[in-house]
Coordinates of N, CA and C in Angstrom, one line a residue:
D1 N 59.3 30.3 -21.0 CA 57.9 30.2 -20.6 C 57.0 31.3 -21.3
N2 N 56.0 30.8 -22.0 CA 55.1 31.8 -22.6 C 53.8 31.9 -21.8
V3 N 53.6 33.0 -21.2 CA 52.4 33.2 -20.5 C 51.7 34.4 -21.2
S4 N 50.5 34.1 -21.8 CA 49.7 35.1 -22.5 C 50.6 36.0 -23.4
G5 N 51.5 35.4 -24.2 CA 52.2 36.1 -25.2 C 53.5 36.8 -24.7
S6 N 53.7 36.9 -23.4 CA 54.9 37.6 -22.9 C 56.0 36.6 -22.6
V7 N 57.2 37.0 -22.7 CA 58.3 36.1 -22.5 C 59.0 36.5 -21.2
V8 N 59.2 35.5 -20.4 CA 59.8 35.7 -19.1 C 61.3 35.3 -19.2
V9 N 62.2 36.3 -18.9 CA 63.6 36.1 -19.0 C 64.1 35.9 -17.6
K10 N 64.8 34.8 -17.4 CA 65.4 34.6 -16.1 C 66.6 35.4 -15.9
K11 N 66.6 36.1 -14.7 CA 67.7 37.0 -14.4 C 68.9 36.1 -13.9
K12 N 70.0 36.4 -14.4 CA 71.2 35.7 -13.9 C 71.7 36.4 -12.6
I13 N 71.9 35.5 -11.7 CA 72.4 36.0 -10.4 C 73.9 35.7 -10.3
K14 N 74.6 36.8 -10.0 CA 76.0 36.6 -9.9 C 76.3 35.9 -8.5
K15 N 77.1 34.9 -8.6 CA 77.6 34.2 -7.4 C 78.8 35.0 -6.9
E16 N 78.8 35.1 -5.6 CA 79.9 35.8 -4.9 C 81.1 34.8 -5.1
K17 N 82.2 35.4 -5.4 CA 83.5 34.6 -5.5 C 83.9 34.3 -4.1
K18 N 84.3 33.0 -4.0 CA 84.8 32.6 -2.7 C 86.2 33.0 -2.5
K19 N 86.5 33.5 -1.4 CA 87.9 33.9 -1.1 C 88.7 32.6 -0.8
V20 N 89.7 32.4 -1.5 CA 90.6 31.2 -1.3 C 91.9 31.7 -0.8
S21 N 92.2 31.3 0.4 CA 93.4 31.7 1.0 C 94.5 30.7 0.6
I22 N 95.6 31.2 0.1 CA 96.6 30.2 -0.3 C 97.6 30.1 0.8
R23 N 97.7 28.8 1.3 CA 98.5 28.6 2.4 C 99.9 28.2 1.9
T24 N 100.9 28.8 2.5 CA 102.2 28.4 2.2 C 102.5 27.2 3.1
P25 N 103.0 26.1 2.5 CA 103.2 24.9 3.3 C 104.2 25.1 4.4
K26 N 104.0 24.6 5.5 CA 104.9 24.8 6.6 C 106.1 23.9 6.3
K27 N 107.3 24.4 6.5 CA 108.5 23.6 6.2 C 108.7 22.6 7.4
I28 N 108.5 21.4 7.0 CA 108.6 20.4 8.0 C 110.1 20.1 8.2
D29 N 110.5 20.1 9.4 CA 111.9 19.9 9.8 C 112.2 18.5 10.1
T30 N 112.0 17.6 9.2 CA 112.3 16.2 9.4 C 113.6 15.7 8.8
L31 N 114.1 14.6 9.2 CA 115.3 14.1 8.6 C 115.1 13.9 7.1
Y32 N 113.9 13.3 6.7 CA 113.6 13.1 5.3 C 113.7 14.4 4.5
S33 N 113.0 15.5 5.0 CA 113.0 16.8 4.3 C 114.4 17.4 4.2
K34 N 115.2 17.2 5.3 CA 116.6 17.8 5.3 C 117.4 17.0 4.2
M35 N 117.3 15.7 4.2 CA 118.0 14.9 3.2 C 117.6 15.2 1.8
I36 N 116.3 15.4 1.6 CA 115.8 15.8 0.2 C 116.4 17.1 -0.1
E37 N 116.5 18.0 0.8 CA 117.0 19.4 0.6 C 118.5 19.3 0.2
E38 N 119.2 18.5 0.9 CA 120.7 18.3 0.6 C 120.8 17.6 -0.8
Y39 N 120.0 16.7 -1.1 CA 120.0 16.0 -2.4 C 119.7 17.0 -3.5
D40 N 118.7 17.9 -3.3 CA 118.4 18.9 -4.3 C 119.6 19.8 -4.6
V41 N 120.3 20.2 -3.6 CA 121.5 21.0 -3.8 C 122.5 20.2 -4.6
F42 N 122.7 18.9 -4.2 CA 123.6 18.0 -5.0 C 123.2 17.9 -6.4
C43 N 121.9 17.7 -6.7 CA 121.5 17.6 -8.1 C 121.7 18.9 -8.9
E44 N 121.4 20.1 -8.2 CA 121.7 21.4 -8.8 C 123.1 21.5 -9.2
K45 N 124.0 21.1 -8.3 CA 125.5 21.2 -8.6 C 125.9 20.3 -9.7
S46 N 125.3 19.1 -9.7 CA 125.7 18.0 -10.6 C 125.1 18.2 -12.0
T47 N 123.9 18.6 -12.1 CA 123.2 18.7 -13.4 C 122.7 20.1 -13.8
G48 N 122.7 21.0 -12.9 CA 122.2 22.3 -13.2 C 120.7 22.5 -13.0
V49 N 120.0 21.4 -12.6 CA 118.6 21.5 -12.3 C 118.4 20.7 -11.0
G50 N 117.3 21.2 -10.3 CA 117.0 20.6 -9.0 C 116.5 19.1 -9.2
C51 N 116.3 18.5 -8.1 CA 115.8 17.1 -8.1 C 114.3 17.0 -8.4
K52 N 113.9 15.8 -9.0 CA 112.5 15.6 -9.2 C 112.2 14.4 -8.3
I53 N 111.2 14.6 -7.4 CA 110.8 13.6 -6.5 C 109.4 13.2 -6.8
D54 N 109.3 11.9 -7.2 CA 108.0 11.3 -7.4 C 107.8 10.2 -6.4
G55 N 106.8 9.4 -6.4 CA 106.6 8.4 -5.4 C 107.7 7.4 -5.3
M56 N 108.2 7.0 -6.4 CA 109.3 6.0 -6.4 C 110.6 6.6 -5.8
Q57 N 110.9 7.9 -6.1 CA 112.1 8.5 -5.5 C 111.9 8.8 -4.0
G58 N 110.7 9.2 -3.6 CA 110.4 9.4 -2.2 C 110.5 8.1 -1.4
K59 N 110.0 7.0 -2.0 CA 110.2 5.7 -1.3 C 111.6 5.3 -1.2
A60 N 112.4 5.6 -2.2 CA 113.8 5.2 -2.2 C 114.5 6.0 -1.1
M61 N 114.2 7.3 -1.0 CA 114.8 8.1 0.1 C 114.5 7.5 1.5
K62 N 113.3 7.1 1.7 CA 112.9 6.5 2.9 C 113.7 5.2 3.2
Q63 N 113.9 4.4 2.1 CA 114.7 3.2 2.3 C 116.2 3.5 2.5
I64 N 116.7 4.6 1.9 CA 118.1 5.1 2.2 C 118.2 5.4 3.6
I65 N 117.2 6.2 4.2 CA 117.2 6.6 5.6 C 117.3 5.3 6.5
I66 N 116.4 4.4 6.2 CA 116.4 3.1 7.0 C 117.7 2.4 7.0
Y67 N 118.3 2.3 5.8 CA 119.6 1.7 5.6 C 120.7 2.4 6.4
L68 N 120.8 3.7 6.2 CA 121.8 4.5 6.9 C 121.6 4.5 8.4
K69 N 120.4 4.5 8.9 CA 120.1 4.4 10.3 C 120.6 3.1 10.8
S70 N 120.4 2.0 10.1 CA 120.8 0.7 10.6 C 122.4 0.6 10.6
Q71 N 123.0 1.2 9.6 CA 124.5 1.2 9.6 C 125.1 2.1 10.8
C72 N 124.4 3.2 11.0 CA 124.9 4.1 12.1 C 124.6 3.4 13.4
R73 N 123.5 2.7 13.6 CA 123.2 2.0 14.8 C 124.2 0.9 15.1
K74 N 124.6 0.2 14.0 CA 125.6 -0.8 14.1 C 126.9 -0.3 14.7
K75 N 127.3 0.9 14.2 CA 128.6 1.5 14.7 C 128.4 2.0 16.1
N76 N 127.3 2.5 16.5 CA 127.1 3.0 17.8 C 125.7 2.7 18.3
P77 N 125.5 1.6 19.0 CA 124.2 1.2 19.4 C 123.5 2.1 20.5
L78 N 124.3 2.9 21.1 CA 123.8 3.8 22.2 C 123.3 5.1 21.7
L79 N 123.3 5.4 20.4 CA 122.8 6.7 19.9 C 121.3 6.9 20.2
Q80 N 121.0 8.1 20.7 CA 119.6 8.5 20.9 C 119.0 8.8 19.5
D81 N 117.7 8.9 19.5 CA 117.1 9.2 18.2 C 117.6 10.5 17.5
E82 N 117.7 11.5 18.2 CA 118.2 12.8 17.7 C 119.7 12.7 17.2
E83 N 120.5 12.0 18.0 CA 121.9 11.8 17.6 C 122.0 10.8 16.3
L84 N 121.1 9.9 16.3 CA 121.0 9.0 15.2 C 120.7 9.7 13.9
D85 N 119.7 10.6 14.0 CA 119.3 11.4 12.8 C 120.4 12.3 12.4
S86 N 121.2 12.8 13.3 CA 122.3 13.7 13.0 C 123.4 12.8 12.3
A87 N 123.6 11.6 12.8 CA 124.6 10.7 12.2 C 124.3 10.3 10.8
V88 N 123.0 10.1 10.6 CA 122.5 9.7 9.2 C 122.6 10.9 8.3
M89 N 122.3 12.1 8.8 CA 122.5 13.3 7.9 C 124.0 13.5 7.6
K90 N 124.9 13.3 8.5 CA 126.3 13.4 8.3 C 126.7 12.4 7.2
S91 N 126.2 11.2 7.3 CA 126.5 10.1 6.4 C 126.1 10.5 5.0
W92 N 124.9 11.0 4.9 CA 124.3 11.4 3.6 C 125.1 12.6 3.0
I93 N 125.5 13.5 3.8 CA 126.3 14.6 3.3 C 127.7 14.1 2.8
Y94 N 128.2 13.2 3.6 CA 129.5 12.6 3.2 C 129.4 11.8 1.9
I95 N 128.4 11.1 1.7 CA 128.2 10.3 0.4 C 128.1 11.3 -0.7
L96 N 127.2 12.3 -0.6 CA 127.0 13.2 -1.7 C 128.3 14.0 -2.0
G97 N 129.0 14.4 -0.9 CA 130.2 15.2 -1.0 C 131.4 14.4 -1.6
N98 N 131.3 13.1 -1.6 CA 132.4 12.3 -2.1 C 132.0 11.6 -3.4
W99 N 131.0 12.1 -4.0 CA 130.4 11.4 -5.2 C 131.5 11.3 -6.3
S100 N 132.4 12.3 -6.4 CA 133.4 12.3 -7.4 C 134.4 11.1 -7.3
K101 N 134.4 10.4 -6.2 CA 135.3 9.3 -6.0 C 134.7 8.0 -6.7
L102 N 133.5 8.1 -7.1 CA 132.8 6.9 -7.7 C 133.3 6.7 -9.1
D103 N 133.2 5.5 -9.6 CA 133.6 5.2 -11.0 C 132.5 5.9 -11.9
D104 N 132.8 6.0 -13.2 CA 131.9 6.7 -14.2 C 130.5 6.1 -14.1
Y105 N 130.4 4.8 -14.1 CA 129.1 4.2 -14.1 C 128.2 4.6 -12.9
N106 N 128.7 4.6 -11.7 CA 128.0 4.9 -10.6 C 127.8 6.5 -10.4
R107 N 128.8 7.2 -10.9 CA 128.7 8.7 -10.8 C 127.6 9.2 -11.6
G108 N 127.2 8.6 -12.7 CA 126.1 9.0 -13.6 C 124.8 8.6 -13.1
R109 N 124.7 7.8 -12.1 CA 123.4 7.3 -11.6 C 123.0 8.0 -10.3
I110 N 122.3 9.1 -10.5 CA 122.1 10.0 -9.4 C 120.6 10.0 -8.9
K111 N 119.8 9.2 -9.6 CA 118.4 9.1 -9.1 C 118.4 8.4 -7.7
L112 N 117.5 8.8 -6.8 CA 117.5 8.2 -5.5 C 117.3 6.6 -5.6
S113 N 116.4 6.2 -6.5 CA 116.2 4.8 -6.7 C 117.4 4.0 -7.1
E114 N 118.3 4.7 -7.9 CA 119.6 4.1 -8.3 C 120.6 4.1 -7.1
I115 N 120.6 5.2 -6.4 CA 121.5 5.3 -5.2 C 121.1 4.2 -4.2
N116 N 119.8 4.1 -4.0 CA 119.3 3.1 -3.0 C 119.7 1.7 -3.4
S117 N 119.5 1.3 -4.6 CA 119.7 0.0 -5.1 C 121.2 -0.4 -5.1
N118 N 122.0 0.7 -5.2 CA 123.5 0.4 -5.3 C 124.3 1.0 -4.1
M119 N 123.6 1.2 -3.0 CA 124.2 1.9 -1.8 C 125.5 1.1 -1.3
S120 N 125.4 -0.2 -1.2 CA 126.6 -0.9 -0.7 C 127.8 -0.7 -1.6
N121 N 127.6 -0.7 -2.9 CA 128.7 -0.5 -3.9 C 129.2 1.0 -3.8
I122 N 128.3 1.9 -3.6 CA 128.7 3.3 -3.5 C 129.5 3.5 -2.3
L123 N 129.1 3.0 -1.2 CA 129.9 3.1 0.1 C 131.2 2.5 -0.1
L124 N 131.3 1.3 -0.7 CA 132.6 0.6 -0.9 C 133.5 1.4 -1.7
K125 N 133.0 2.0 -2.8 CA 133.9 2.8 -3.7 C 134.4 4.1 -3.0
I126 N 133.5 4.7 -2.2 CA 133.9 5.9 -1.5 C 134.9 5.6 -0.4
K127 N 134.8 4.5 0.3 CA 135.7 4.1 1.3 C 137.0 3.5 0.8
E128 N 137.0 3.1 -0.4 CA 138.2 2.4 -1.0 C 139.5 3.1 -0.7
Q129 N 140.5 2.3 -0.3 CA 141.8 2.9 0.0 C 142.5 3.3 -1.4
P130 N 143.4 4.2 -1.3 CA 144.1 4.5 -2.6 C 144.8 3.2 -3.1
I131 N 145.1 3.2 -4.4 CA 145.7 2.0 -5.0 C 147.0 1.7 -4.4
N132 N 147.3 0.5 -4.1 CA 148.6 0.1 -3.5 C 149.6 0.1 -4.6
K133 N 150.9 -0.1 -4.2 CA 152.0 -0.1 -5.1 C 151.9 -1.1 -6.2
K134 N 151.5 -2.3 -5.9 CA 151.4 -3.4 -6.8 C 150.3 -3.2 -7.9
Q135 N 149.2 -2.7 -7.4 CA 148.1 -2.3 -8.3 C 148.5 -1.2 -9.3
K136 N 149.3 -0.2 -8.7 CA 149.7 0.9 -9.5 C 150.7 0.4 -10.6
E137 N 151.6 -0.5 -10.2 CA 152.6 -1.0 -11.2 C 151.8 -1.8 -12.3
R138 N 150.9 -2.6 -11.9 CA 150.1 -3.4 -12.9 C 149.3 -2.4 -13.8
N139 N 148.7 -1.4 -13.3 CA 148.0 -0.4 -14.1 C 148.9 0.3 -15.1
E140 N 150.1 0.6 -14.6 CA 151.1 1.3 -15.5 C 151.5 0.3 -16.6
Q141 N 151.7 -0.9 -16.3 CA 152.1 -1.9 -17.3 C 151.0 -2.1 -18.3
I142 N 149.8 -2.1 -17.9 CA 148.6 -2.3 -18.8 C 148.5 -1.0 -19.6
N143 N 148.7 0.2 -19.1 CA 148.6 1.4 -19.8 C 149.7 1.4 -20.9
K144 N 150.9 1.0 -20.5 CA 152.0 1.0 -21.5 C 151.7 0.0 -22.6
A145 N 151.1 -1.1 -22.3 CA 150.8 -2.1 -23.3 C 149.7 -1.6 -24.2
I146 N 148.8 -0.9 -23.7 CA 147.7 -0.3 -24.5 C 148.3 0.8 -25.4
H147 N 149.2 1.5 -24.9 CA 149.8 2.6 -25.7 C 151.0 2.2 -26.5
G148 N 151.3 0.9 -26.5 CA 152.3 0.4 -27.4 C 153.8 0.7 -27.0
A149 N 154.1 0.7 -25.7 CA 155.5 0.9 -25.3 C 156.2 -0.4 -25.6
K150 N 157.5 -0.2 -26.2 CA 158.3 -1.3 -26.7 C 159.0 -2.0 -25.5
S151 N 159.4 -1.3 -24.5 CA 160.3 -1.9 -23.5 C 159.6 -2.3 -22.2
T152 N 158.3 -2.6 -22.4 CA 157.5 -3.0 -21.2 C 157.8 -4.4 -20.8
D153 N 158.0 -4.6 -19.5 CA 158.2 -6.0 -19.0 C 156.9 -6.6 -18.6
Y154 N 156.3 -7.5 -19.3 CA 155.0 -8.1 -19.0 C 155.2 -9.3 -18.1
S155 N 156.4 -9.7 -17.7 CA 156.6 -10.9 -16.9 C 155.9 -10.9 -15.6
R156 N 155.7 -9.7 -15.0 CA 155.1 -9.7 -13.6 C 153.6 -9.4 -13.7
L157 N 153.0 -9.4 -14.8 CA 151.5 -9.1 -14.9 C 150.7 -10.1 -14.1
G158 N 151.0 -11.4 -14.3 CA 150.2 -12.4 -13.6 C 150.5 -12.7 -12.2
K159 N 151.5 -12.0 -11.6 CA 151.9 -12.3 -10.3 C 151.3 -11.4 -9.3

């Protein structure tokens, strides 16, 4: 602004900085959060890094909870909500704790979305009984055949 040859300089006014209080999120003690926590420990042990939870993985965990609740409810229809949550948590810990029993294909699939989509196969593999005698003999015969044993009796393979 030029008024009679003089220049008016606008003075800058410092704005007061707003105090922002950083809130630490309250740890919600839900079944979901406990299962995620357990899963994070599992990922840390398996891969050396914690889990990454995005929308898809979060949704998968919710579906895993629904599935495990339905299975626990089938086993014991009289469970109260708190007991049901406890049973689901025990099931989840059991699944993660027995992960080594899975075949190579399933053992490598640790994303929650993969676990969710393959839950029935995972449970089947974990529950599977040890190989019976006949299966063991057949596996030994096949191994000998693969490794070129000369005195292997193949006559019982198809029986």
